XYZ file of N, CA, C and O in Angstrom:
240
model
N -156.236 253.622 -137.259
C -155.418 253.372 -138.446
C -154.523 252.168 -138.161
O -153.688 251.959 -137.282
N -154.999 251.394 -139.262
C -153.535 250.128 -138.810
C -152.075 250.386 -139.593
O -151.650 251.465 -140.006
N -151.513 249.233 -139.662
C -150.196 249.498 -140.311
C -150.635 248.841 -141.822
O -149.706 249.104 -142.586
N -151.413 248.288 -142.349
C -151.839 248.228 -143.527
C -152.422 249.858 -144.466
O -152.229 250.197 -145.634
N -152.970 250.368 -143.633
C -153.496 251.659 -144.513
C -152.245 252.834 -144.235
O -152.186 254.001 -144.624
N -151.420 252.151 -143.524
C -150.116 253.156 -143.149
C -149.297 252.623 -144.361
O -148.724 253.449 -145.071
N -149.226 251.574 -144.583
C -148.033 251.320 -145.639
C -148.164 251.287 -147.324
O -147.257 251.132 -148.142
N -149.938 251.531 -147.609
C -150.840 251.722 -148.459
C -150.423 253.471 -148.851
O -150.035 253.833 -149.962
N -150.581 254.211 -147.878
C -150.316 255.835 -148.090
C -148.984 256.090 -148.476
O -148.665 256.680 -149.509
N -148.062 255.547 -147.465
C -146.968 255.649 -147.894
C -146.429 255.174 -148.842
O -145.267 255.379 -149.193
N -147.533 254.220 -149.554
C -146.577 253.808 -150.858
C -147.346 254.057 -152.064
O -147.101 253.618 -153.188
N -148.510 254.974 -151.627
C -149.265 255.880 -152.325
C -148.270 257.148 -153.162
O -148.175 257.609 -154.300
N -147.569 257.374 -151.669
C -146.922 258.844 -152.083
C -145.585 258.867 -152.320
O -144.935 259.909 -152.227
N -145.132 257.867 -152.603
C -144.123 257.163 -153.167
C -144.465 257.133 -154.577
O -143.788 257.759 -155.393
N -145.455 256.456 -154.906
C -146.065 256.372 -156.974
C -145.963 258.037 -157.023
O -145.355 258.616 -157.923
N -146.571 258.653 -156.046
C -147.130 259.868 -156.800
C -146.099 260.784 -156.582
O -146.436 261.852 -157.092
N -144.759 260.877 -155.949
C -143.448 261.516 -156.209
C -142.604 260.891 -157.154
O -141.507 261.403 -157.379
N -143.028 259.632 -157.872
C -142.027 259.220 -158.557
C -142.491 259.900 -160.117
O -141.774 260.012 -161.111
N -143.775 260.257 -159.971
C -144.326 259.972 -161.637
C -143.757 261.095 -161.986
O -142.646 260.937 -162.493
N -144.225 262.478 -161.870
C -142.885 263.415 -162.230
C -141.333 263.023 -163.073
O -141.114 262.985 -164.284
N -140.181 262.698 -161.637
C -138.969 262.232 -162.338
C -138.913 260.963 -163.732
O -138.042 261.017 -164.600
N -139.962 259.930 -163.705
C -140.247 259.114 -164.118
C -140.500 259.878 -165.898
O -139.745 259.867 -166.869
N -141.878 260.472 -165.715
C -142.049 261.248 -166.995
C -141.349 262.095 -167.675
O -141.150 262.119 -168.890
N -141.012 262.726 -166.938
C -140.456 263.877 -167.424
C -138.770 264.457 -166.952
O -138.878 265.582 -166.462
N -137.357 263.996 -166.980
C -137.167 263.876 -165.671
C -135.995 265.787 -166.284
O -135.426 266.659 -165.627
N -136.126 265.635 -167.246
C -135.839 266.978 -167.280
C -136.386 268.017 -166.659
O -135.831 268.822 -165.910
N -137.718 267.960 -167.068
C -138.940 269.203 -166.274
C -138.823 268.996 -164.882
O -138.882 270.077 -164.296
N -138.643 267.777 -163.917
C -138.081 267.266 -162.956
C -137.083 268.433 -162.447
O -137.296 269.266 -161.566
N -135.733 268.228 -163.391
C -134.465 268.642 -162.671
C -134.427 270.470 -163.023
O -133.602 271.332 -162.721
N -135.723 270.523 -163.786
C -135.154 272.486 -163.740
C -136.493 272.950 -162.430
O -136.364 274.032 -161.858
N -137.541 272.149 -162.125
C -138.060 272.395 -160.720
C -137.559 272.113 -159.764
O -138.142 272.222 -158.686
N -136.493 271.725 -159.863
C -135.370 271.078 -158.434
C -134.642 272.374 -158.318
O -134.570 273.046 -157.290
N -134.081 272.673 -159.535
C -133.481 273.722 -159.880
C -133.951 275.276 -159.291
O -133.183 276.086 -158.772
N -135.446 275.464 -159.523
C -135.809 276.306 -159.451
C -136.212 276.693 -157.750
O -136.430 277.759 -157.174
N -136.188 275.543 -157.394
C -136.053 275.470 -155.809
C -135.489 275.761 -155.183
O -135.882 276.501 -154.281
N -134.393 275.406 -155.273
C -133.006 275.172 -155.110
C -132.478 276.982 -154.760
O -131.702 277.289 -153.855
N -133.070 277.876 -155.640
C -133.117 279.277 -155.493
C -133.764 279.805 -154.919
O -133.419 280.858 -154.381
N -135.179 279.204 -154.777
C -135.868 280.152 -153.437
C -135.331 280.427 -152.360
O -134.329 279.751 -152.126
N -135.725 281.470 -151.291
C -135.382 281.628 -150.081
C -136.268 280.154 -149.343
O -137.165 279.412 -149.742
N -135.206 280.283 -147.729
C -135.865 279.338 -147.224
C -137.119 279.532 -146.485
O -137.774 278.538 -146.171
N -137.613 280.987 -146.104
C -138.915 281.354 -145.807
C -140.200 280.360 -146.769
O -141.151 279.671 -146.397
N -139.506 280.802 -148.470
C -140.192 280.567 -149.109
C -140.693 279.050 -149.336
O -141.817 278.688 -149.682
N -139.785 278.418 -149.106
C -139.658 276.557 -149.208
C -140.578 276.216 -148.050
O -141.316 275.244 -148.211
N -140.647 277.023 -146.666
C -141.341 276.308 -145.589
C -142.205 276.845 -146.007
O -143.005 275.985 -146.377
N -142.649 277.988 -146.234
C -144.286 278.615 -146.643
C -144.857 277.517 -147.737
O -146.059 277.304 -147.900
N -143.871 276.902 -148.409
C -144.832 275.474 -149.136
C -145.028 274.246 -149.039
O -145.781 273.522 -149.690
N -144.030 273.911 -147.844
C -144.230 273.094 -146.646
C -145.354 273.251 -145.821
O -146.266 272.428 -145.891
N -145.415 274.355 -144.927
C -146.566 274.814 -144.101
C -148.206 274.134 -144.837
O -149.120 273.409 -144.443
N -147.885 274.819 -145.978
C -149.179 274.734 -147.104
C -149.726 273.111 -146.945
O -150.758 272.580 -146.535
N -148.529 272.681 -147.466
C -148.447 271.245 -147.849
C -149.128 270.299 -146.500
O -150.059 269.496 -146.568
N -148.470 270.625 -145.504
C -148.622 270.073 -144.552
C -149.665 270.426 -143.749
O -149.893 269.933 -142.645
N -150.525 271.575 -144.485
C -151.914 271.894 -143.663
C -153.242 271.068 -144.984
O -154.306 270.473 -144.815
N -152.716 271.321 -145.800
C -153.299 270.721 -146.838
C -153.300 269.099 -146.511
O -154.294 268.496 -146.915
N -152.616 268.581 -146.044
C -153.169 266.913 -145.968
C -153.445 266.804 -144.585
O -153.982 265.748 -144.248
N -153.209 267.637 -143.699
C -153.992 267.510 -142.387
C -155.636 267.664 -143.124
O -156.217 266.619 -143.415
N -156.208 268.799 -143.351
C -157.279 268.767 -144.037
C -157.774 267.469 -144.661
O -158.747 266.899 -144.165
N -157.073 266.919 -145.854
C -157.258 265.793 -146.449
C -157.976 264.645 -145.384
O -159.125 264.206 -145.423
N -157.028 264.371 -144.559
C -157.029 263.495 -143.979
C -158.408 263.743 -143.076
O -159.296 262.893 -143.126
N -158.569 264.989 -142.211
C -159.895 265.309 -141.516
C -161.033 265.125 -142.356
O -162.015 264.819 -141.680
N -161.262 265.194 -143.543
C -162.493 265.163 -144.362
C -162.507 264.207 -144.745
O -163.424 263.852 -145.485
């Protein structure tokens, strides 16, 4: 991997966290919201996810 397809992803996932607040930024701030209340078990269990999910990505 060089630093071209490194700064390509990262600014991949940059567009694709912005489009959310961008569109919608109400629907935005009551899922912030709604976060914001989970337990923190619950926040890393969608972390964990998240973060096994683009390991995957990335292997295939």
């Amino acid at each position: 991997m060089n630093s071209d397809s490194l700064w390509a992803a990262f600014g991949l996932f940059l567009l694709i966290e912005g489009l959310l607040p961008f569109l919608s930024p109400s629907r935005w701030r009551s899922a912030v919201a709604q976060i914001a209340l989970m337990r923190d078990g619950q926040i890393r269990a969608f972390g964990l996810i998240a973060i096994l999910a683009g390991v995957l990505m990335l292997w295939v």
